[in-house]
């Protein structure tokens, strides 16, 4: 038996200390919550993807009366970026959420979205910085992979390719 320790480095910035360069992406994610279609959960999520050329692509959660048919904000943003700009790496993704017209104190991507974040990162072979935008603090991870230890990915399909 051996035991390994998996470590994830996360930086937590008080809102006022977030580097200026990160502000537009955070603001785009907060703004994107306004386009959310969430009549069932009333939990409005916004995501903003920063492409390597500076383009920002946003998405919001789109719900459905048949619940599993809806899609999270992160996947709306990343699938749109992958469709519209397939050759431009995504280098950062900011996520924010609101309910009752107020931004929520903290937000974290669901497991299915983490898998899609990882695929995007591996597709372009560049770290994608993740910004989880809360009202008081911004949680920053340097890569999608750091949010998904022991992940399943393209490497696991190598025998099929
Ligand atoms: N949601 C997201 O958009 N992203 C996440 O990472 C977590 C959950 C959405 C899905 C659903 O529309 C609502 O939030 C409540 O779960």
mmCIF file with all atom_site columns, C-alpha atoms and ligand atoms in Angstrom:
data_model
loop_
_atom_site.group_PDB
_atom_site.id
_atom_site.type_symbol
_atom_site.label_atom_id
_atom_site.label_alt_id
_atom_site.label_comp_id
_atom_site.label_asym_id
_atom_site.label_entity_id
_atom_site.label_seq_id
_atom_site.pdbx_PDB_ins_code
_atom_site.Cartn_x
_atom_site.Cartn_y
_atom_site.Cartn_z
_atom_site.occupancy
_atom_site.B_iso_or_equiv
_atom_site.pdbx_formal_charge
_atom_site.auth_seq_id
_atom_site.auth_comp_id
_atom_site.auth_asym_id
_atom_site.auth_atom_id
_atom_site.pdbx_PDB_model_num
ATOM   1   C CA . UNK A 1 1   ? 0.000   0.000  0.000   1.00 0.00 ? 1   UNK A CA 1
ATOM   2   C CA . UNK A 1 2   ? 1.156   3.506  -0.637  1.00 0.00 ? 2   UNK A CA 1
ATOM   3   C CA . UNK A 1 3   ? -0.499  6.754  0.118   1.00 0.00 ? 3   UNK A CA 1
ATOM   4   C CA . UNK A 1 4   ? -0.202  9.911  -1.918  1.00 0.00 ? 4   UNK A CA 1
ATOM   5   C CA . UNK A 1 5   ? -1.192  13.400 -0.954  1.00 0.00 ? 5   UNK A CA 1
ATOM   6   C CA . UNK A 1 6   ? -2.925  15.482 -3.608  1.00 0.00 ? 6   UNK A CA 1
ATOM   7   C CA . UNK A 1 7   ? -2.560  19.208 -3.195  1.00 0.00 ? 7   UNK A CA 1
ATOM   8   C CA . UNK A 1 8   ? -4.512  22.004 -4.837  1.00 0.00 ? 8   UNK A CA 1
ATOM   9   C CA . UNK A 1 9   ? -3.239  25.553 -4.699  1.00 0.00 ? 9   UNK A CA 1
ATOM   10  C CA . UNK A 1 10  ? -6.079  28.051 -4.434  1.00 0.00 ? 10  UNK A CA 1
ATOM   11  C CA . UNK A 1 11  ? -5.645  31.800 -3.991  1.00 0.00 ? 11  UNK A CA 1
ATOM   12  C CA . UNK A 1 12  ? -8.387  33.732 -2.252  1.00 0.00 ? 12  UNK A CA 1
ATOM   13  C CA . UNK A 1 13  ? -8.522  37.449 -2.947  1.00 0.00 ? 13  UNK A CA 1
ATOM   14  C CA . UNK A 1 14  ? -10.619 39.879 -0.963  1.00 0.00 ? 14  UNK A CA 1
ATOM   15  C CA . UNK A 1 15  ? -12.649 41.663 -3.639  1.00 0.00 ? 15  UNK A CA 1
ATOM   16  C CA . UNK A 1 16  ? -10.625 44.870 -3.367  1.00 0.00 ? 16  UNK A CA 1
ATOM   17  C CA . UNK A 1 17  ? -7.352  42.984 -3.895  1.00 0.00 ? 17  UNK A CA 1
ATOM   18  C CA . UNK A 1 18  ? -8.219  41.211 -7.134  1.00 0.00 ? 18  UNK A CA 1
ATOM   19  C CA . UNK A 1 19  ? -5.612  42.308 -9.715  1.00 0.00 ? 19  UNK A CA 1
ATOM   20  C CA . UNK A 1 20  ? -7.095  44.964 -12.038 1.00 0.00 ? 20  UNK A CA 1
ATOM   21  C CA . UNK A 1 21  ? -6.521  42.785 -15.089 1.00 0.00 ? 21  UNK A CA 1
ATOM   22  C CA . UNK A 1 22  ? -9.022  40.225 -13.802 1.00 0.00 ? 22  UNK A CA 1
ATOM   23  C CA . UNK A 1 23  ? -11.863 42.704 -13.217 1.00 0.00 ? 23  UNK A CA 1
ATOM   24  C CA . UNK A 1 24  ? -13.385 42.775 -16.749 1.00 0.00 ? 24  UNK A CA 1
ATOM   25  C CA . UNK A 1 25  ? -13.758 38.985 -16.771 1.00 0.00 ? 25  UNK A CA 1
ATOM   26  C CA . UNK A 1 26  ? -15.353 38.986 -13.328 1.00 0.00 ? 26  UNK A CA 1
ATOM   27  C CA . UNK A 1 27  ? -17.728 41.779 -14.361 1.00 0.00 ? 27  UNK A CA 1
ATOM   28  C CA . UNK A 1 28  ? -18.661 39.904 -17.549 1.00 0.00 ? 28  UNK A CA 1
ATOM   29  C CA . UNK A 1 29  ? -19.573 36.813 -15.494 1.00 0.00 ? 29  UNK A CA 1
ATOM   30  C CA . UNK A 1 30  ? -21.713 38.870 -13.112 1.00 0.00 ? 30  UNK A CA 1
ATOM   31  C CA . UNK A 1 31  ? -23.415 40.594 -16.054 1.00 0.00 ? 31  UNK A CA 1
ATOM   32  C CA . UNK A 1 32  ? -24.068 37.235 -17.729 1.00 0.00 ? 32  UNK A CA 1
ATOM   33  C CA . UNK A 1 33  ? -26.213 36.145 -14.764 1.00 0.00 ? 33  UNK A CA 1
ATOM   34  C CA . UNK A 1 34  ? -28.806 38.613 -16.081 1.00 0.00 ? 34  UNK A CA 1
ATOM   35  C CA . UNK A 1 35  ? -29.278 36.519 -19.225 1.00 0.00 ? 35  UNK A CA 1
ATOM   36  C CA . UNK A 1 36  ? -29.839 33.298 -17.296 1.00 0.00 ? 36  UNK A CA 1
ATOM   37  C CA . UNK A 1 37  ? -33.082 31.413 -17.919 1.00 0.00 ? 37  UNK A CA 1
ATOM   38  C CA . UNK A 1 38  ? -33.730 29.810 -14.547 1.00 0.00 ? 38  UNK A CA 1
ATOM   39  C CA . UNK A 1 39  ? -37.485 29.824 -13.862 1.00 0.00 ? 39  UNK A CA 1
ATOM   40  C CA . UNK A 1 40  ? -37.256 26.584 -11.840 1.00 0.00 ? 40  UNK A CA 1
ATOM   41  C CA . UNK A 1 41  ? -34.254 27.028 -9.558  1.00 0.00 ? 41  UNK A CA 1
ATOM   42  C CA . UNK A 1 42  ? -34.205 30.840 -9.683  1.00 0.00 ? 42  UNK A CA 1
ATOM   43  C CA . UNK A 1 43  ? -30.436 30.391 -9.330  1.00 0.00 ? 43  UNK A CA 1
ATOM   44  C CA . UNK A 1 44  ? -28.906 32.516 -12.050 1.00 0.00 ? 44  UNK A CA 1
ATOM   45  C CA . UNK A 1 45  ? -25.377 31.584 -13.042 1.00 0.00 ? 45  UNK A CA 1
ATOM   46  C CA . UNK A 1 46  ? -23.093 33.506 -15.392 1.00 0.00 ? 46  UNK A CA 1
ATOM   47  C CA . UNK A 1 47  ? -19.792 32.426 -16.893 1.00 0.00 ? 47  UNK A CA 1
ATOM   48  C CA . UNK A 1 48  ? -17.257 34.404 -18.912 1.00 0.00 ? 48  UNK A CA 1
ATOM   49  C CA . UNK A 1 49  ? -14.492 32.736 -20.900 1.00 0.00 ? 49  UNK A CA 1
ATOM   50  C CA . UNK A 1 50  ? -11.394 34.720 -21.842 1.00 0.00 ? 50  UNK A CA 1
ATOM   51  C CA . UNK A 1 51  ? -9.794  33.647 -25.101 1.00 0.00 ? 51  UNK A CA 1
ATOM   52  C CA . UNK A 1 52  ? -6.107  34.061 -25.835 1.00 0.00 ? 52  UNK A CA 1
ATOM   53  C CA . UNK A 1 53  ? -6.794  36.924 -28.252 1.00 0.00 ? 53  UNK A CA 1
ATOM   54  C CA . UNK A 1 54  ? -8.711  38.882 -25.587 1.00 0.00 ? 54  UNK A CA 1
ATOM   55  C CA . UNK A 1 55  ? -12.214 37.947 -26.767 1.00 0.00 ? 55  UNK A CA 1
ATOM   56  C CA . UNK A 1 56  ? -14.678 37.299 -23.944 1.00 0.00 ? 56  UNK A CA 1
ATOM   57  C CA . UNK A 1 57  ? -17.443 34.752 -24.560 1.00 0.00 ? 57  UNK A CA 1
ATOM   58  C CA . UNK A 1 58  ? -20.228 34.574 -21.991 1.00 0.00 ? 58  UNK A CA 1
ATOM   59  C CA . UNK A 1 59  ? -22.912 32.056 -21.087 1.00 0.00 ? 59  UNK A CA 1
ATOM   60  C CA . UNK A 1 60  ? -25.654 31.602 -18.524 1.00 0.00 ? 60  UNK A CA 1
ATOM   61  C CA . UNK A 1 61  ? -27.607 28.621 -17.282 1.00 0.00 ? 61  UNK A CA 1
ATOM   62  C CA . UNK A 1 62  ? -30.533 27.659 -19.486 1.00 0.00 ? 62  UNK A CA 1
ATOM   63  C CA . UNK A 1 63  ? -33.100 25.534 -17.680 1.00 0.00 ? 63  UNK A CA 1
ATOM   64  C CA . UNK A 1 64  ? -35.840 23.301 -19.029 1.00 0.00 ? 64  UNK A CA 1
ATOM   65  C CA . UNK A 1 65  ? -39.123 21.928 -17.661 1.00 0.00 ? 65  UNK A CA 1
ATOM   66  C CA . UNK A 1 66  ? -37.551 18.517 -18.313 1.00 0.00 ? 66  UNK A CA 1
ATOM   67  C CA . UNK A 1 67  ? -34.814 19.343 -15.806 1.00 0.00 ? 67  UNK A CA 1
ATOM   68  C CA . UNK A 1 68  ? -31.842 17.358 -17.190 1.00 0.00 ? 68  UNK A CA 1
ATOM   69  C CA . UNK A 1 69  ? -32.332 18.988 -20.584 1.00 0.00 ? 69  UNK A CA 1
ATOM   70  C CA . UNK A 1 70  ? -31.088 22.307 -19.220 1.00 0.00 ? 70  UNK A CA 1
ATOM   71  C CA . UNK A 1 71  ? -27.437 23.319 -19.218 1.00 0.00 ? 71  UNK A CA 1
ATOM   72  C CA . UNK A 1 72  ? -25.115 25.075 -16.781 1.00 0.00 ? 72  UNK A CA 1
ATOM   73  C CA . UNK A 1 73  ? -23.637 28.494 -17.514 1.00 0.00 ? 73  UNK A CA 1
ATOM   74  C CA . UNK A 1 74  ? -20.061 27.223 -17.762 1.00 0.00 ? 74  UNK A CA 1
ATOM   75  C CA . UNK A 1 75  ? -20.943 24.704 -20.443 1.00 0.00 ? 75  UNK A CA 1
ATOM   76  C CA . UNK A 1 76  ? -23.043 27.217 -22.403 1.00 0.00 ? 76  UNK A CA 1
ATOM   77  C CA . UNK A 1 77  ? -20.034 29.577 -22.444 1.00 0.00 ? 77  UNK A CA 1
ATOM   78  C CA . UNK A 1 78  ? -17.382 26.968 -23.227 1.00 0.00 ? 78  UNK A CA 1
ATOM   79  C CA . UNK A 1 79  ? -19.387 25.143 -25.885 1.00 0.00 ? 79  UNK A CA 1
ATOM   80  C CA . UNK A 1 80  ? -20.175 28.447 -27.542 1.00 0.00 ? 80  UNK A CA 1
ATOM   81  C CA . UNK A 1 81  ? -16.492 29.420 -27.473 1.00 0.00 ? 81  UNK A CA 1
ATOM   82  C CA . UNK A 1 82  ? -15.535 26.003 -28.861 1.00 0.00 ? 82  UNK A CA 1
ATOM   83  C CA . UNK A 1 83  ? -18.046 26.406 -31.654 1.00 0.00 ? 83  UNK A CA 1
ATOM   84  C CA . UNK A 1 84  ? -17.410 30.032 -32.547 1.00 0.00 ? 84  UNK A CA 1
ATOM   85  C CA . UNK A 1 85  ? -13.646 30.163 -31.991 1.00 0.00 ? 85  UNK A CA 1
ATOM   86  C CA . UNK A 1 86  ? -12.450 26.559 -32.222 1.00 0.00 ? 86  UNK A CA 1
ATOM   87  C CA . UNK A 1 87  ? -8.807  27.473 -32.794 1.00 0.00 ? 87  UNK A CA 1
ATOM   88  C CA . UNK A 1 88  ? -8.372  30.044 -30.027 1.00 0.00 ? 88  UNK A CA 1
ATOM   89  C CA . UNK A 1 89  ? -7.396  28.704 -26.590 1.00 0.00 ? 89  UNK A CA 1
ATOM   90  C CA . UNK A 1 90  ? -9.508  29.625 -23.589 1.00 0.00 ? 90  UNK A CA 1
ATOM   91  C CA . UNK A 1 91  ? -7.108  30.927 -20.946 1.00 0.00 ? 91  UNK A CA 1
ATOM   92  C CA . UNK A 1 92  ? -9.482  31.885 -18.128 1.00 0.00 ? 92  UNK A CA 1
ATOM   93  C CA . UNK A 1 93  ? -13.052 31.351 -16.981 1.00 0.00 ? 93  UNK A CA 1
ATOM   94  C CA . UNK A 1 94  ? -14.948 33.423 -14.404 1.00 0.00 ? 94  UNK A CA 1
ATOM   95  C CA . UNK A 1 95  ? -18.147 32.209 -12.756 1.00 0.00 ? 95  UNK A CA 1
ATOM   96  C CA . UNK A 1 96  ? -20.720 34.156 -10.724 1.00 0.00 ? 96  UNK A CA 1
ATOM   97  C CA . UNK A 1 97  ? -24.291 33.528 -9.573  1.00 0.00 ? 97  UNK A CA 1
ATOM   98  C CA . UNK A 1 98  ? -27.252 35.423 -8.216  1.00 0.00 ? 98  UNK A CA 1
ATOM   99  C CA . UNK A 1 99  ? -30.615 34.682 -6.708  1.00 0.00 ? 99  UNK A CA 1
ATOM   100 C CA . UNK A 1 100 ? -33.403 37.070 -5.685  1.00 0.00 ? 100 UNK A CA 1
ATOM   101 C CA . UNK A 1 101 ? -31.529 39.746 -7.677  1.00 0.00 ? 101 UNK A CA 1
ATOM   102 C CA . UNK A 1 102 ? -28.485 39.484 -5.384  1.00 0.00 ? 102 UNK A CA 1
ATOM   103 C CA . UNK A 1 103 ? -25.150 37.987 -6.190  1.00 0.00 ? 103 UNK A CA 1
ATOM   104 C CA . UNK A 1 104 ? -24.507 34.904 -4.053  1.00 0.00 ? 104 UNK A CA 1
ATOM   105 C CA . UNK A 1 105 ? -21.673 34.923 -1.539  1.00 0.00 ? 105 UNK A CA 1
ATOM   106 C CA . UNK A 1 106 ? -19.813 32.026 -3.158  1.00 0.00 ? 106 UNK A CA 1
ATOM   107 C CA . UNK A 1 107 ? -20.089 29.814 -6.227  1.00 0.00 ? 107 UNK A CA 1
ATOM   108 C CA . UNK A 1 108 ? -18.363 26.657 -7.346  1.00 0.00 ? 108 UNK A CA 1
ATOM   109 C CA . UNK A 1 109 ? -18.719 24.671 -10.593 1.00 0.00 ? 109 UNK A CA 1
ATOM   110 C CA . UNK A 1 110 ? -20.610 21.376 -10.522 1.00 0.00 ? 110 UNK A CA 1
ATOM   111 C CA . UNK A 1 111 ? -18.854 18.098 -11.273 1.00 0.00 ? 111 UNK A CA 1
ATOM   112 C CA . UNK A 1 112 ? -20.107 17.821 -14.858 1.00 0.00 ? 112 UNK A CA 1
ATOM   113 C CA . UNK A 1 113 ? -18.877 21.342 -15.595 1.00 0.00 ? 113 UNK A CA 1
ATOM   114 C CA . UNK A 1 114 ? -15.479 20.562 -14.072 1.00 0.00 ? 114 UNK A CA 1
ATOM   115 C CA . UNK A 1 115 ? -15.187 17.723 -16.566 1.00 0.00 ? 115 UNK A CA 1
ATOM   116 C CA . UNK A 1 116 ? -15.951 20.126 -19.428 1.00 0.00 ? 116 UNK A CA 1
ATOM   117 C CA . UNK A 1 117 ? -13.537 22.720 -18.039 1.00 0.00 ? 117 UNK A CA 1
ATOM   118 C CA . UNK A 1 118 ? -10.864 20.023 -18.024 1.00 0.00 ? 118 UNK A CA 1
ATOM   119 C CA . UNK A 1 119 ? -11.592 18.975 -21.604 1.00 0.00 ? 119 UNK A CA 1
ATOM   120 C CA . UNK A 1 120 ? -11.272 22.589 -22.748 1.00 0.00 ? 120 UNK A CA 1
ATOM   121 C CA . UNK A 1 121 ? -7.968  22.949 -20.949 1.00 0.00 ? 121 UNK A CA 1
ATOM   122 C CA . UNK A 1 122 ? -6.590  19.699 -22.365 1.00 0.00 ? 122 UNK A CA 1
ATOM   123 C CA . UNK A 1 123 ? -7.908  20.444 -25.845 1.00 0.00 ? 123 UNK A CA 1
ATOM   124 C CA . UNK A 1 124 ? -5.738  23.552 -26.072 1.00 0.00 ? 124 UNK A CA 1
ATOM   125 C CA . UNK A 1 125 ? -2.906  22.284 -23.897 1.00 0.00 ? 125 UNK A CA 1
ATOM   126 C CA . UNK A 1 126 ? -2.841  25.514 -21.878 1.00 0.00 ? 126 UNK A CA 1
ATOM   127 C CA . UNK A 1 127 ? -3.789  26.119 -18.266 1.00 0.00 ? 127 UNK A CA 1
ATOM   128 C CA . UNK A 1 128 ? -7.192  27.753 -17.912 1.00 0.00 ? 128 UNK A CA 1
ATOM   129 C CA . UNK A 1 129 ? -7.371  29.975 -14.847 1.00 0.00 ? 129 UNK A CA 1
ATOM   130 C CA . UNK A 1 130 ? -10.643 29.659 -12.914 1.00 0.00 ? 130 UNK A CA 1
ATOM   131 C CA . UNK A 1 131 ? -12.133 32.608 -11.028 1.00 0.00 ? 131 UNK A CA 1
ATOM   132 C CA . UNK A 1 132 ? -15.002 31.862 -8.667  1.00 0.00 ? 132 UNK A CA 1
ATOM   133 C CA . UNK A 1 133 ? -16.560 35.244 -8.029  1.00 0.00 ? 133 UNK A CA 1
ATOM   134 C CA . UNK A 1 134 ? -18.175 35.709 -4.651  1.00 0.00 ? 134 UNK A CA 1
ATOM   135 C CA . UNK A 1 135 ? -19.419 38.923 -3.103  1.00 0.00 ? 135 UNK A CA 1
ATOM   136 C CA . UNK A 1 136 ? -16.543 39.242 -0.642  1.00 0.00 ? 136 UNK A CA 1
ATOM   137 C CA . UNK A 1 137 ? -13.864 36.988 -2.068  1.00 0.00 ? 137 UNK A CA 1
ATOM   138 C CA . UNK A 1 138 ? -12.658 35.694 -5.409  1.00 0.00 ? 138 UNK A CA 1
ATOM   139 C CA . UNK A 1 139 ? -11.315 32.158 -5.346  1.00 0.00 ? 139 UNK A CA 1
ATOM   140 C CA . UNK A 1 140 ? -8.688  31.585 -8.036  1.00 0.00 ? 140 UNK A CA 1
ATOM   141 C CA . UNK A 1 141 ? -7.357  28.231 -9.245  1.00 0.00 ? 141 UNK A CA 1
ATOM   142 C CA . UNK A 1 142 ? -4.556  28.284 -11.798 1.00 0.00 ? 142 UNK A CA 1
ATOM   143 C CA . UNK A 1 143 ? -5.966  25.427 -13.843 1.00 0.00 ? 143 UNK A CA 1
ATOM   144 C CA . UNK A 1 144 ? -9.138  23.414 -14.421 1.00 0.00 ? 144 UNK A CA 1
ATOM   145 C CA . UNK A 1 145 ? -7.166  20.234 -13.739 1.00 0.00 ? 145 UNK A CA 1
ATOM   146 C CA . UNK A 1 146 ? -6.487  21.409 -10.200 1.00 0.00 ? 146 UNK A CA 1
ATOM   147 C CA . UNK A 1 147 ? -10.244 21.242 -9.526  1.00 0.00 ? 147 UNK A CA 1
ATOM   148 C CA . UNK A 1 148 ? -10.504 17.642 -10.667 1.00 0.00 ? 148 UNK A CA 1
ATOM   149 C CA . UNK A 1 149 ? -7.901  15.335 -9.137  1.00 0.00 ? 149 UNK A CA 1
ATOM   150 C CA . UNK A 1 150 ? -7.728  11.746 -10.435 1.00 0.00 ? 150 UNK A CA 1
ATOM   151 C CA . UNK A 1 151 ? -9.667  12.913 -13.463 1.00 0.00 ? 151 UNK A CA 1
ATOM   152 C CA . UNK A 1 152 ? -10.896 10.931 -16.420 1.00 0.00 ? 152 UNK A CA 1
ATOM   153 C CA . UNK A 1 153 ? -9.734  12.450 -19.687 1.00 0.00 ? 153 UNK A CA 1
ATOM   154 C CA . UNK A 1 154 ? -8.499  11.829 -23.224 1.00 0.00 ? 154 UNK A CA 1
ATOM   155 C CA . UNK A 1 155 ? -5.511  9.915  -21.820 1.00 0.00 ? 155 UNK A CA 1
ATOM   156 C CA . UNK A 1 156 ? -7.889  7.207  -20.556 1.00 0.00 ? 156 UNK A CA 1
ATOM   157 C CA . UNK A 1 157 ? -9.145  6.565  -24.073 1.00 0.00 ? 157 UNK A CA 1
ATOM   158 C CA . UNK A 1 158 ? -5.687  6.056  -25.542 1.00 0.00 ? 158 UNK A CA 1
ATOM   159 C CA . UNK A 1 159 ? -6.366  2.353  -26.168 1.00 0.00 ? 159 UNK A CA 1
ATOM   160 C CA . UNK A 1 160 ? -9.449  3.221  -28.213 1.00 0.00 ? 160 UNK A CA 1
ATOM   161 C CA . UNK A 1 161 ? -7.763  5.762  -30.457 1.00 0.00 ? 161 UNK A CA 1
HETATM 162 N N1 . LIG B 2 .   ? -25.659 25.685 -12.345 1.00 0.00 ? 1   LIG B N1 1
HETATM 163 C C1 . LIG B 2 .   ? -24.756 26.240 -13.201 1.00 0.00 ? 1   LIG B C1 1
HETATM 164 O O1 . LIG B 2 .   ? -25.126 26.925 -14.162 1.00 0.00 ? 1   LIG B O1 1
HETATM 165 N N2 . LIG B 2 .   ? -23.456 25.999 -12.968 1.00 0.00 ? 1   LIG B N2 1
HETATM 166 C C2 . LIG B 2 .   ? -22.965 25.251 -11.946 1.00 0.00 ? 1   LIG B C2 1
HETATM 167 O O2 . LIG B 2 .   ? -21.782 24.950 -11.910 1.00 0.00 ? 1   LIG B O2 1
HETATM 168 C C3 . LIG B 2 .   ? -23.866 24.848 -10.866 1.00 0.00 ? 1   LIG B C3 1
HETATM 169 C C4 . LIG B 2 .   ? -25.299 24.842 -11.216 1.00 0.00 ? 1   LIG B C4 1
HETATM 170 C C5 . LIG B 2 .   ? -27.084 25.891 -12.609 1.00 0.00 ? 1   LIG B C5 1
HETATM 171 C C6 . LIG B 2 .   ? -27.812 24.658 -13.037 1.00 0.00 ? 1   LIG B C6 1
HETATM 172 C C7 . LIG B 2 .   ? -29.235 24.996 -12.654 1.00 0.00 ? 1   LIG B C7 1
HETATM 173 O O3 . LIG B 2 .   ? -29.807 25.761 -13.700 1.00 0.00 ? 1   LIG B O3 1
HETATM 174 C C8 . LIG B 2 .   ? -29.078 25.902 -11.451 1.00 0.00 ? 1   LIG B C8 1
HETATM 175 O O4 . LIG B 2 .   ? -27.727 26.349 -11.448 1.00 0.00 ? 1   LIG B O4 1
HETATM 176 C C9 . LIG B 2 .   ? -29.376 25.224 -10.128 1.00 0.00 ? 1   LIG B C9 1
HETATM 177 O O5 . LIG B 2 .   ? -28.660 24.055 -9.986  1.00 0.00 ? 1   LIG B O5 1
#
